[in-house]
PDB file of N, CA and C in Angstrom:
ATOM      1  N   MET A 244      23.339   1.619  11.862  1.00 47.00           N
ATOM      2  CA  MET A 244      24.138   2.638  12.478  1.00 47.00           C
ATOM      3  C   MET A 244      24.290   4.157  12.728  1.00 47.00           C
ATOM      4  N   PHE A 245      24.518   4.087  11.342  1.00 50.00           N
ATOM      5  CA  PHE A 245      25.119   5.468  10.823  1.00 50.00           C
ATOM      6  C   PHE A 245      24.190   6.202   9.639  1.00 50.00           C
ATOM      7  N   LYS A 246      22.993   5.609  10.014  1.00 52.00           N
ATOM      8  CA  LYS A 246      21.765   6.363   8.924  1.00 52.00           C
ATOM      9  C   LYS A 246      21.559   8.120   9.628  1.00 52.00           C
ATOM     10  N   GLY A 247      22.329   8.575  10.159  1.00 51.00           N
ATOM     11  CA  GLY A 247      22.219  10.040  10.346  1.00 51.00           C
ATOM     12  C   GLY A 247      23.629  10.437   9.646  1.00 51.00           C
ATOM     13  N   LEU A 248      24.361  10.024   8.991  1.00 53.00           N
ATOM     14  CA  LEU A 248      25.096  10.485   8.648  1.00 53.00           C
ATOM     15  C   LEU A 248      24.366  11.012   7.418  1.00 53.00           C
ATOM     16  N   GLY A 249      23.729  10.591   6.761  1.00 56.00           N
ATOM     17  CA  GLY A 249      23.248  11.027   5.159  1.00 56.00           C
ATOM     18  C   GLY A 249      21.820  12.057   5.068  1.00 56.00           C
ATOM     19  N   GLY A 250      21.426  12.408   6.817  1.00 61.00           N
ATOM     20  CA  GLY A 250      20.949  13.552   6.939  1.00 61.00           C
ATOM     21  C   GLY A 250      22.261  14.894   7.241  1.00 61.00           C
ATOM     22  N   LEU A 251      23.128  14.736   7.952  1.00 65.00           N
ATOM     23  CA  LEU A 251      23.851  15.813   7.537  1.00 65.00           C
ATOM     24  C   LEU A 251      24.877  15.697   6.131  1.00 65.00           C
ATOM     25  N   GLY A 252      24.955  15.198   5.244  1.00 68.00           N
ATOM     26  CA  GLY A 252      24.768  15.732   3.732  1.00 68.00           C
ATOM     27  C   GLY A 252      23.802  16.929   3.227  1.00 68.00           C
ATOM     28  N   ASP A 253      22.566  15.858   3.964  1.00 79.00           N
ATOM     29  CA  ASP A 253      21.440  16.400   3.212  1.00 79.00           C
ATOM     30  C   ASP A 253      22.240  18.021   3.817  1.00 79.00           C
ATOM     31  N   MET A 254      22.407  18.259   5.428  1.00 80.00           N
ATOM     32  CA  MET A 254      22.280  19.467   6.088  1.00 80.00           C
ATOM     33  C   MET A 254      23.925  20.269   5.794  1.00 80.00           C
ATOM     34  N   SER A 255      24.798  19.842   5.065  1.00 82.00           N
ATOM     35  CA  SER A 255      25.913  19.869   4.555  1.00 82.00           C
ATOM     36  C   SER A 255      25.665  20.602   2.719  1.00 82.00           C
ATOM     37  N   LYS A 256      24.628  20.362   2.273  1.00 82.00           N
ATOM     38  CA  LYS A 256      23.330  21.161   0.792  1.00 82.00           C
ATOM     39  C   LYS A 256      23.387  22.003   1.464  1.00 82.00           C
ATOM     40  N   MET A 257      22.127  21.133   2.104  1.00 80.00           N
ATOM     41  CA  MET A 257      21.567  23.108   1.904  1.00 80.00           C
ATOM     42  C   MET A 257      22.387  24.132   2.787  1.00 80.00           C
ATOM     43  N   MET A 258      23.178  23.927   3.821  1.00 84.00           N
ATOM     44  CA  MET A 258      23.974  24.792   3.869  1.00 84.00           C
ATOM     45  C   MET A 258      24.485  25.357   2.921  1.00 84.00           C
ATOM     46  N   LYS A 259      25.060  24.838   2.645  1.00 83.00           N
ATOM     47  CA  LYS A 259      26.136  25.577   0.931  1.00 83.00           C
ATOM     48  C   LYS A 259      25.204  26.381  -0.305  1.00 83.00           C
ATOM     49  N   ALA A 260      24.335  25.982  -0.409  1.00 80.00           N
ATOM     50  CA  ALA A 260      22.650  26.277  -1.104  1.00 80.00           C
ATOM     51  C   ALA A 260      22.398  27.723  -0.394  1.00 80.00           C
ATOM     52  N   ALA A 261      22.077  27.641   1.268  1.00 81.00           N
ATOM     53  CA  ALA A 261      21.619  29.021   1.487  1.00 81.00           C
ATOM     54  C   ALA A 261      23.133  29.695   1.541  1.00 81.00           C
ATOM     55  N   GLN A 262      24.499  30.032   1.573  1.00 86.00           N
ATOM     56  CA  GLN A 262      25.595  30.633   1.274  1.00 86.00           C
ATOM     57  C   GLN A 262      25.751  31.437   0.401  1.00 86.00           C
ATOM     58  N   GLU A 263      25.314  30.420  -1.263  1.00 84.00           N
ATOM     59  CA  GLU A 263      25.069  30.417  -2.981  1.00 84.00           C
ATOM     60  C   GLU A 263      23.991  31.481  -2.746  1.00 84.00           C
ATOM     61  N   MET A 264      22.906  31.205  -2.461  1.00 81.00           N
ATOM     62  CA  MET A 264      22.209  32.209  -2.315  1.00 81.00           C
ATOM     63  C   MET A 264      21.942  33.499  -1.750  1.00 81.00           C
ATOM     64  N   GLN A 265      22.200  33.817  -0.104  1.00 85.00           N
ATOM     65  CA  GLN A 265      23.154  34.863   0.471  1.00 85.00           C
ATOM     66  C   GLN A 265      24.252  36.131  -0.488  1.00 85.00           C
ATOM     67  N   GLY A 266      25.144  35.049  -0.927  1.00 86.00           N
ATOM     68  CA  GLY A 266      25.931  35.752  -1.199  1.00 86.00           C
ATOM     69  C   GLY A 266      25.298  37.070  -3.452  1.00 86.00           C
ATOM     70  N   LYS A 267      24.532  35.901  -3.391  1.00 83.00           N
ATOM     71  CA  LYS A 267      24.022  36.589  -5.435  1.00 83.00           C
ATOM     72  C   LYS A 267      22.508  36.995  -3.916  1.00 83.00           C
ATOM     73  N   MET A 268      22.150  37.253  -3.533  1.00 83.00           N
ATOM     74  CA  MET A 268      21.158  38.522  -2.750  1.00 83.00           C
ATOM     75  C   MET A 268      22.224  39.546  -2.537  1.00 83.00           C
ATOM     76  N   ALA A 269      24.096  39.591  -2.043  1.00 87.00           N
ATOM     77  CA  ALA A 269      24.563  40.878  -2.022  1.00 87.00           C
ATOM     78  C   ALA A 269      24.915  41.124  -2.874  1.00 87.00           C
ATOM     79  N   LYS A 270      24.459  40.431  -4.159  1.00 86.00           N
ATOM     80  CA  LYS A 270      25.423  41.116  -4.860  1.00 86.00           C
ATOM     81  C   LYS A 270      24.538  41.401  -5.989  1.00 86.00           C
ATOM     82  N   ILE A 271      22.810  41.231  -6.069  1.00 86.00           N
ATOM     83  CA  ILE A 271      21.847  41.822  -6.696  1.00 86.00           C
ATOM     84  C   ILE A 271      22.120  43.169  -5.936  1.00 86.00           C
ATOM     85  N   GLN A 272      21.476  43.502  -4.710  1.00 86.00           N
ATOM     86  CA  GLN A 272      21.332  44.376  -3.924  1.00 86.00           C
ATOM     87  C   GLN A 272      22.690  45.395  -4.094  1.00 86.00           C
ATOM     88  N   GLU A 273      24.112  45.062  -4.626  1.00 89.00           N
ATOM     89  CA  GLU A 273      24.928  45.716  -5.120  1.00 89.00           C
ATOM     90  C   GLU A 273      25.056  46.216  -7.380  1.00 89.00           C
ATOM     91  N   ASP A 274      23.886  45.409  -7.317  1.00 88.00           N
ATOM     92  CA  ASP A 274      23.850  45.856  -8.740  1.00 88.00           C
ATOM     93  C   ASP A 274      23.105  47.116  -8.815  1.00 88.00           C
ATOM     94  N   LEU A 275      21.796  46.812  -7.834  1.00 90.00           N
ATOM     95  CA  LEU A 275      20.683  47.670  -7.905  1.00 90.00           C
ATOM     96  C   LEU A 275      20.905  48.862  -7.571  1.00 90.00           C
ATOM     97  N   ASP A 276      21.955  49.167  -6.831  1.00 91.00           N
ATOM     98  CA  ASP A 276      22.675  49.964  -6.807  1.00 91.00           C
ATOM     99  C   ASP A 276      23.148  50.810  -7.790  1.00 91.00           C
ATOM    100  N   THR A 277      23.625  50.662  -8.728  1.00 93.00           N
ATOM    101  CA  THR A 277      24.185  51.103 -10.521  1.00 93.00           C
ATOM    102  C   THR A 277      23.716  51.189 -11.704  1.00 93.00           C
ATOM    103  N   ILE A 278      22.522  50.424 -11.069  1.00 94.00           N
ATOM    104  CA  ILE A 278      21.371  50.225 -12.204  1.00 94.00           C
ATOM    105  C   ILE A 278      20.850  51.636 -12.257  1.00 94.00           C
ATOM    106  N   THR A 279      20.596  52.296 -13.226  1.00 95.00           N
ATOM    107  CA  THR A 279      19.840  53.347 -13.154  1.00 95.00           C
ATOM    108  C   THR A 279      18.678  53.488 -14.400  1.00 95.00           C
ATOM    109  N   VAL A 280      17.673  54.263 -13.814  1.00 96.00           N
ATOM    110  CA  VAL A 280      16.099  54.550 -14.837  1.00 96.00           C
ATOM    111  C   VAL A 280      15.818  56.081 -14.530  1.00 96.00           C
ATOM    112  N   THR A 281      15.271  56.293 -15.793  1.00 96.00           N
ATOM    113  CA  THR A 281      15.369  57.505 -15.912  1.00 96.00           C
ATOM    114  C   THR A 281      13.174  57.376 -16.259  1.00 96.00           C
ATOM    115  N   GLY A 282      12.859  58.189 -15.671  1.00 96.00           N
ATOM    116  CA  GLY A 282      11.549  59.092 -15.648  1.00 96.00           C
ATOM    117  C   GLY A 282      10.891  60.071 -16.581  1.00 96.00           C
ATOM    118  N   GLU A 283       9.894  60.744 -16.790  1.00 97.00           N
ATOM    119  CA  GLU A 283      10.538  61.683 -17.617  1.00 97.00           C
ATOM    120  C   GLU A 283       8.340  62.284 -17.184  1.00 97.00           C
ATOM    121  N   SER A 284       8.439  63.702 -17.558  1.00 96.00           N
ATOM    122  CA  SER A 284       7.556  64.031 -17.464  1.00 96.00           C
ATOM    123  C   SER A 284       7.381  65.724 -18.904  1.00 96.00           C
ATOM    124  N   GLY A 285       6.248  66.000 -18.831  1.00 95.00           N
ATOM    125  CA  GLY A 285       5.987  66.230 -19.799  1.00 95.00           C
ATOM    126  C   GLY A 285       6.608  65.947 -21.639  1.00 95.00           C
ATOM    127  N   ALA A 286       6.620  65.481 -21.604  1.00 95.00           N
ATOM    128  CA  ALA A 286       7.092  65.178 -22.838  1.00 95.00           C
ATOM    129  C   ALA A 286       8.506  65.050 -23.159  1.00 95.00           C
ATOM    130  N   GLY A 287       9.361  64.314 -21.601  1.00 95.00           N
ATOM    131  CA  GLY A 287      10.558  64.071 -21.934  1.00 95.00           C
ATOM    132  C   GLY A 287      11.223  66.001 -21.798  1.00 95.00           C
ATOM    133  N   LEU A 288      10.509  67.425 -21.502  1.00 96.00           N
ATOM    134  CA  LEU A 288      11.335  68.496 -20.593  1.00 96.00           C
ATOM    135  C   LEU A 288      11.492  67.765 -19.193  1.00 96.00           C
ATOM    136  N   VAL A 289      11.049  67.041 -18.657  1.00 97.00           N
ATOM    137  CA  VAL A 289      11.868  67.335 -17.403  1.00 97.00           C
ATOM    138  C   VAL A 289      12.185  65.928 -16.859  1.00 97.00           C
ATOM    139  N   LYS A 290      13.272  65.414 -16.425  1.00 97.00           N
ATOM    140  CA  LYS A 290      13.409  64.405 -16.160  1.00 97.00           C
ATOM    141  C   LYS A 290      14.572  63.725 -14.801  1.00 97.00           C
ATOM    142  N   ALA A 291      13.945  62.621 -13.902  1.00 97.00           N
ATOM    143  CA  ALA A 291      14.498  62.451 -13.191  1.00 97.00           C
ATOM    144  C   ALA A 291      15.645  60.846 -13.559  1.00 97.00           C
ATOM    145  N   THR A 292      16.730  60.991 -12.588  1.00 97.00           N
ATOM    146  CA  THR A 292      16.486  60.239 -13.180  1.00 97.00           C
ATOM    147  C   THR A 292      17.238  59.031 -11.757  1.00 97.00           C
ATOM    148  N   ALA A 293      16.730  58.079 -11.128  1.00 96.00           N
ATOM    149  CA  ALA A 293      17.316  57.375 -10.407  1.00 96.00           C
ATOM    150  C   ALA A 293      18.413  55.390 -10.720  1.00 96.00           C
ATOM    151  N   THR A 294      18.846  54.913  -8.826  1.00 94.00           N
ATOM    152  CA  THR A 294      18.945  53.750  -9.012  1.00 94.00           C
ATOM    153  C   THR A 294      17.707  52.874  -8.831  1.00 94.00           C
ATOM    154  N   ALA A 295      17.860  51.587  -8.704  1.00 93.00           N
ATOM    155  CA  ALA A 295      16.898  51.114  -9.191  1.00 93.00           C
ATOM    156  C   ALA A 295      16.608  50.511  -8.023  1.00 93.00           C
ATOM    157  N   LYS A 296      17.033  51.022  -6.670  1.00 92.00           N
ATOM    158  CA  LYS A 296      16.737  50.908  -5.608  1.00 92.00           C
ATOM    159  C   LYS A 296      16.227  52.417  -5.452  1.00 92.00           C
ATOM    160  N   GLY A 297      15.619  53.141  -6.244  1.00 91.00           N
ATOM    161  CA  GLY A 297      15.062  54.456  -5.969  1.00 91.00           C
ATOM    162  C   GLY A 297      15.667  55.565  -5.764  1.00 91.00           C
ATOM    163  N   ASP A 298      16.465  55.670  -5.079  1.00 93.00           N
ATOM    164  CA  ASP A 298      17.986  57.901  -4.815  1.00 93.00           C
ATOM    165  C   ASP A 298      17.774  57.500  -5.554  1.00 93.00           C
ATOM    166  N   LEU A 299      17.419  58.778  -5.659  1.00 95.00           N
ATOM    167  CA  LEU A 299      17.035  60.027  -6.937  1.00 95.00           C
ATOM    168  C   LEU A 299      18.788  60.501  -7.452  1.00 95.00           C
ATOM    169  N   THR A 300      19.126  60.501  -8.516  1.00 95.00           N
ATOM    170  CA  THR A 300      20.667  60.485  -8.279  1.00 95.00           C
ATOM    171  C   THR A 300      20.561  61.379  -9.570  1.00 95.00           C
ATOM    172  N   GLY A 301      19.787  62.620 -10.161  1.00 96.00           N
ATOM    173  CA  GLY A 301      19.907  63.629 -10.864  1.00 96.00           C
ATOM    174  C   GLY A 301      19.121  63.392 -10.977  1.00 96.00           C
ATOM    175  N   LEU A 302      18.435  65.495 -12.139  1.00 96.00           N
ATOM    176  CA  LEU A 302      17.346  65.798 -12.620  1.00 96.00           C
ATOM    177  C   LEU A 302      17.526  67.139 -13.870  1.00 96.00           C
ATOM    178  N   ASP A 303      17.163  67.169 -14.345  1.00 96.00           N
ATOM    179  CA  ASP A 303      17.248  67.193 -16.068  1.00 96.00           C
ATOM    180  C   ASP A 303      16.268  68.204 -16.674  1.00 96.00           C
ATOM    181  N   ILE A 304      16.173  69.455 -16.312  1.00 96.00           N
ATOM    182  CA  ILE A 304      15.089  69.958 -16.835  1.00 96.00           C
ATOM    183  C   ILE A 304      14.795  71.383 -17.941  1.00 96.00           C
ATOM    184  N   ASP A 305      14.631  71.392 -19.029  1.00 96.00           N
ATOM    185  CA  ASP A 305      14.639  71.767 -20.529  1.00 96.00           C
ATOM    186  C   ASP A 305      14.128  72.513 -19.845  1.00 96.00           C
ATOM    187  N   PRO A 306      15.221  74.535 -20.539  1.00 94.00           N
ATOM    188  CA  PRO A 306      15.429  75.633 -19.750  1.00 94.00           C
ATOM    189  C   PRO A 306      14.014  76.363 -20.535  1.00 94.00           C
ATOM    190  N   SER A 307      13.595  75.611 -20.498  1.00 94.00           N
ATOM    191  CA  SER A 307      12.225  76.566 -21.995  1.00 94.00           C
ATOM    192  C   SER A 307      11.563  76.170 -21.092  1.00 94.00           C
ATOM    193  N   ILE A 308      11.115  76.334 -19.541  1.00 92.00           N
ATOM    194  CA  ILE A 308       9.878  75.406 -19.194  1.00 92.00           C
ATOM    195  C   ILE A 308       9.874  76.833 -17.822  1.00 92.00           C
ATOM    196  N   PHE A 309      10.800  77.387 -18.245  1.00 89.00           N
ATOM    197  CA  PHE A 309      11.918  77.995 -16.540  1.00 89.00           C
ATOM    198  C   PHE A 309      10.466  79.495 -17.131  1.00 89.00           C
ATOM    199  N   VAL A 310       9.265  79.560 -16.974  1.00 91.00           N
ATOM    200  CA  VAL A 310       8.594  81.324 -17.421  1.00 91.00           C
ATOM    201  C   VAL A 310       8.741  80.563 -15.839  1.00 91.00           C
ATOM    202  N   ALA A 311       8.103  82.172 -14.848  1.00 89.00           N
ATOM    203  CA  ALA A 311       8.351  82.718 -14.134  1.00 89.00           C
ATOM    204  C   ALA A 311       6.278  82.476 -13.767  1.00 89.00           C
ATOM    205  N   SER A 312       5.190  82.561 -14.716  1.00 93.00           N
ATOM    206  CA  SER A 312       4.003  82.444 -14.754  1.00 93.00           C
ATOM    207  C   SER A 312       4.015  81.328 -14.447  1.00 93.00           C
ATOM    208  N   GLU A 313       4.901  80.072 -14.851  1.00 91.00           N
ATOM    209  CA  GLU A 313       4.104  78.323 -14.679  1.00 91.00           C
ATOM    210  C   GLU A 313       4.667  77.855 -13.282  1.00 91.00           C
ATOM    211  N   LYS A 314       5.443  78.753 -12.481  1.00 92.00           N
ATOM    212  CA  LYS A 314       5.525  77.937 -11.509  1.00 92.00           C
ATOM    213  C   LYS A 314       4.756  76.416 -11.349  1.00 92.00           C
ATOM    214  N   GLU A 315       4.448  76.485 -11.028  1.00 94.00           N
ATOM    215  CA  GLU A 315       3.790  75.333 -10.202  1.00 94.00           C
ATOM    216  C   GLU A 315       3.415  73.828 -11.107  1.00 94.00           C
ATOM    217  N   VAL A 316       2.848  74.827 -12.281  1.00 93.00           N
ATOM    218  CA  VAL A 316       3.949  74.104 -14.100  1.00 93.00           C
ATOM    219  C   VAL A 316       5.067  72.662 -13.591  1.00 93.00           C
ATOM    220  N   VAL A 317       5.878  74.204 -13.223  1.00 93.00           N
ATOM    221  CA  VAL A 317       6.680  72.954 -13.076  1.00 93.00           C
ATOM    222  C   VAL A 317       7.444  71.915 -12.727  1.00 93.00           C
ATOM    223  N   GLU A 318       6.756  72.061 -10.753  1.00 94.00           N
ATOM    224  CA  GLU A 318       6.614  71.637  -9.965  1.00 94.00           C
ATOM    225  C   GLU A 318       6.196  71.221 -10.694  1.00 94.00           C
ATOM    226  N   ASP A 319       4.895  70.629 -10.566  1.00 95.00           N
ATOM    227  CA  ASP A 319       4.235  69.792 -11.164  1.00 95.00           C
ATOM    228  C   ASP A 319       5.284  68.454 -12.090  1.00 95.00           C
ATOM    229  N   LEU A 320       5.413  69.149 -13.006  1.00 96.00           N
ATOM    230  CA  LEU A 320       5.922  68.036 -13.650  1.00 96.00           C
ATOM    231  C   LEU A 320       7.851  67.682 -13.628  1.00 96.00           C
ATOM    232  N   ILE A 321       7.322  68.364 -12.271  1.00 96.00           N
ATOM    233  CA  ILE A 321       9.476  67.234 -11.802  1.00 96.00           C
ATOM    234  C   ILE A 321       9.151  66.883 -10.532  1.00 96.00           C
ATOM    235  N   LEU A 322       8.255  66.936  -9.793  1.00 96.00           N
ATOM    236  CA  LEU A 322       7.098  65.715  -9.252  1.00 96.00           C
ATOM    237  C   LEU A 322       6.573  64.327 -10.234  1.00 96.00           C
ATOM    238  N   ALA A 323       6.421  64.951 -11.221  1.00 97.00           N
ATOM    239  CA  ALA A 323       5.397  63.900 -12.002  1.00 97.00           C
ATOM    240  C   ALA A 323       7.167  62.625 -12.580  1.00 97.00           C
ATOM    241  N   ALA A 324       8.433  63.484 -12.390  1.00 97.00           N
ATOM    242  CA  ALA A 324       9.636  62.806 -13.781  1.00 97.00           C
ATOM    243  C   ALA A 324       9.824  61.888 -12.140  1.00 97.00           C
ATOM    244  N   ILE A 325       9.868  62.722 -10.450  1.00 96.00           N
ATOM    245  CA  ILE A 325      10.774  61.534  -9.862  1.00 96.00           C
ATOM    246  C   ILE A 325       9.758  60.995  -9.643  1.00 96.00           C
ATOM    247  N   LYS A 326       8.900  60.928  -9.927  1.00 96.00           N
ATOM    248  CA  LYS A 326       7.535  60.039  -8.498  1.00 96.00           C
ATOM    249  C   LYS A 326       7.738  58.466 -10.943  1.00 96.00           C
ATOM    250  N   ASP A 327       7.636  59.118 -11.631  1.00 97.00           N
ATOM    251  CA  ASP A 327       7.941  58.044 -13.094  1.00 97.00           C
ATOM    252  C   ASP A 327       9.144  57.075 -12.819  1.00 97.00           C
ATOM    253  N   ALA A 328      10.269  57.413 -12.303  1.00 97.00           N
ATOM    254  CA  ALA A 328      11.505  57.252 -12.577  1.00 97.00           C
ATOM    255  C   ALA A 328      11.588  56.485 -11.224  1.00 97.00           C
ATOM    256  N   GLN A 329      10.833  57.000 -10.116  1.00 96.00           N
ATOM    257  CA  GLN A 329      10.800  55.751  -8.444  1.00 96.00           C
ATOM    258  C   GLN A 329      10.146  54.449  -9.548  1.00 96.00           C
ATOM    259  N   SER A 330       8.934  54.769  -9.823  1.00 96.00           N
ATOM    260  CA  SER A 330       7.695  53.548 -10.825  1.00 96.00           C
ATOM    261  C   SER A 330       9.393  53.164 -11.224  1.00 96.00           C
ATOM    262  N   ARG A 331       9.369  53.419 -12.542  1.00 96.00           N
ATOM    263  CA  ARG A 331      10.417  52.397 -12.937  1.00 96.00           C
ATOM    264  C   ARG A 331      11.307  51.854 -12.467  1.00 96.00           C
ATOM    265  N   ALA A 332      11.725  52.544 -11.462  1.00 96.00           N
ATOM    266  CA  ALA A 332      13.125  51.406 -10.372  1.00 96.00           C
ATOM    267  C   ALA A 332      12.846  50.786  -9.923  1.00 96.00           C
ATOM    268  N   THR A 333      11.003  50.601  -9.170  1.00 95.00           N
ATOM    269  CA  THR A 333      10.755  49.290  -8.744  1.00 95.00           C
ATOM    270  C   THR A 333      10.064  48.213  -9.579  1.00 95.00           C
ATOM    271  N   GLU A 334      10.374  49.041 -10.242  1.00 95.00           N
ATOM    272  CA  GLU A 334       9.975  47.578 -11.859  1.00 95.00           C
ATOM    273  C   GLU A 334      10.952  46.902 -11.718  1.00 95.00           C
ATOM    274  N   ARG A 335      12.159  48.025 -11.892  1.00 94.00           N
ATOM    275  CA  ARG A 335      13.013  47.129 -12.498  1.00 94.00           C
ATOM    276  C   ARG A 335      14.084  46.386 -11.210  1.00 94.00           C
ATOM    277  N   SER A 336      13.809  46.945 -10.468  1.00 91.00           N
ATOM    278  CA  SER A 336      14.030  45.891  -8.866  1.00 91.00           C
ATOM    279  C   SER A 336      13.412  44.487  -8.800  1.00 91.00           C
ATOM    280  N   GLN A 337      11.881  44.716  -9.138  1.00 91.00           N
ATOM    281  CA  GLN A 337      11.806  43.472  -9.057  1.00 91.00           C
ATOM    282  C   GLN A 337      11.605  42.741 -10.261  1.00 91.00           C
ATOM    283  N   GLN A 338      12.252  42.898 -11.808  1.00 91.00           N
ATOM    284  CA  GLN A 338      13.035  42.330 -12.597  1.00 91.00           C
ATOM    285  C   GLN A 338      14.104  41.941 -11.703  1.00 91.00           C
ATOM    286  N   GLU A 339      14.725  42.312 -11.716  1.00 88.00           N
ATOM    287  CA  GLU A 339      15.935  41.798 -10.842  1.00 88.00           C
ATOM    288  C   GLU A 339      15.836  40.635  -9.648  1.00 88.00           C
ATOM    289  N   MET A 340      14.809  40.409  -9.463  1.00 85.00           N
ATOM    290  CA  MET A 340      14.975  40.030  -7.780  1.00 85.00           C
ATOM    291  C   MET A 340      14.189  38.559  -9.302  1.00 85.00           C
ATOM    292  N   LYS A 341      12.909  38.645  -9.922  1.00 87.00           N
ATOM    293  CA  LYS A 341      12.898  37.050 -10.223  1.00 87.00           C
ATOM    294  C   LYS A 341      13.245  36.983 -10.892  1.00 87.00           C
ATOM    295  N   LYS A 342      14.705  37.298 -11.313  1.00 85.00           N
ATOM    296  CA  LYS A 342      15.939  36.716 -12.573  1.00 85.00           C
ATOM    297  C   LYS A 342      16.531  36.178 -11.462  1.00 85.00           C
ATOM    298  N   ILE A 343      17.126  36.335 -10.483  1.00 81.00           N
ATOM    299  CA  ILE A 343      17.620  36.399  -8.821  1.00 81.00           C
ATOM    300  C   ILE A 343      17.056  34.563  -8.503  1.00 81.00           C
ATOM    301  N   GLN A 344      15.781  34.678  -8.880  1.00 81.00           N
ATOM    302  CA  GLN A 344      14.573  33.056  -8.260  1.00 81.00           C
ATOM    303  C   GLN A 344      14.682  32.350  -9.046  1.00 81.00           C
ATOM    304  N   GLU A 345      14.893  32.590 -10.512  1.00 83.00           N
ATOM    305  CA  GLU A 345      14.428  31.765 -11.155  1.00 83.00           C
ATOM    306  C   GLU A 345      16.349  31.111 -11.538  1.00 83.00           C
ATOM    307  N   GLU A 346      17.021  31.872 -11.011  1.00 79.00           N
ATOM    308  CA  GLU A 346      18.120  31.195 -11.375  1.00 79.00           C
ATOM    309  C   GLU A 346      18.689  30.415  -9.624  1.00 79.00           C
ATOM    310  N   LEU A 347      17.891  30.584  -8.799  1.00 75.00           N
ATOM    311  CA  LEU A 347      18.327  30.441  -7.613  1.00 75.00           C
ATOM    312  C   LEU A 347      17.320  28.735  -7.671  1.00 75.00           C
ATOM    313  N   GLY A 348      15.876  28.780  -8.285  1.00 77.00           N
ATOM    314  CA  GLY A 348      15.590  27.676  -8.753  1.00 77.00           C
ATOM    315  C   GLY A 348      13.831  27.929  -7.908  1.00 77.00           C
ATOM    316  N   LEU A 349      13.489  28.734  -7.584  1.00 72.00           N
ATOM    317  CA  LEU A 349      12.723  29.145  -6.444  1.00 72.00           C
ATOM    318  C   LEU A 349      11.401  30.161  -7.033  1.00 72.00           C
ATOM    319  N   PRO A 350      10.373  29.211  -6.733  1.00 72.00           N
ATOM    320  CA  PRO A 350       9.187  29.599  -6.820  1.00 72.00           C
ATOM    321  C   PRO A 350       8.536  31.174  -6.975  1.00 72.00           C
ATOM    322  N   ALA A 351       7.449  31.162  -8.147  1.00 65.00           N
ATOM    323  CA  ALA A 351       8.320  32.826  -8.468  1.00 65.00           C
ATOM    324  C   ALA A 351       6.839  33.366  -7.918  1.00 65.00           C
ATOM    325  N   GLY A 352       6.913  34.553  -7.597  1.00 64.00           N
ATOM    326  CA  GLY A 352       5.392  35.085  -6.146  1.00 64.00           C
ATOM    327  C   GLY A 352       6.585  35.516  -5.044  1.00 64.00           C
ATOM    328  N   MET A 353       7.738  34.395  -4.935  1.00 63.00           N
ATOM    329  CA  MET A 353       8.802  34.326  -3.188  1.00 63.00           C
ATOM    330  C   MET A 353       8.841  35.919  -2.802  1.00 63.00           C
ATOM    331  N   ASN A 354       8.453  35.715  -2.212  1.00 62.00           N
ATOM    332  CA  ASN A 354       8.882  37.721  -1.587  1.00 62.00           C
ATOM    333  C   ASN A 354      11.115  37.350  -1.371  1.00 62.00           C
ATOM    334  N   LEU A 355      11.543  38.346  -1.023  1.00 55.00           N
ATOM    335  CA  LEU A 355      12.874  38.213  -1.578  1.00 55.00           C
ATOM    336  C   LEU A 355      12.923  39.885  -1.044  1.00 55.00           C
ATOM    337  N   PRO A 356      14.350  39.720  -0.562  1.00 55.00           N
ATOM    338  CA  PRO A 356      14.785  38.810   0.318  1.00 55.00           C
ATOM    339  C   PRO A 356      13.668  38.230   1.669  1.00 55.00           C
ATOM    340  N   PHE A 357      14.039  37.588   2.351  1.00 46.00           N
ATOM    341  CA  PHE A 357      12.382  36.232   3.166  1.00 46.00           C
ATOM    342  C   PHE A 357      12.226  37.985   4.561  1.00 46.00           C
TER     343      PHE A 357
END
């Protein structure tokens, strides 16, 4: 007569787990805004800093490369540093998502967020 109640208990557990996962996903999204990575080019002459979400937050250029005749080289170094920072941001973001998947017991390779 009360067999259906067992199903409600399981549903309650699933809802609680879903809410926990939603909270952890919100936290990781906040963390990705505060985690920074630095990309480099020209053996460190140009450094680009970005959040783990890939938003560029800073650029550090060694003044020794500011030679008018080397304008294109400088531009290439800047672009290379930004691309390196974005690549590192993607890697870091994936590492953070992998951590959350492991904490939640989700299968590896599962794409989050859904």
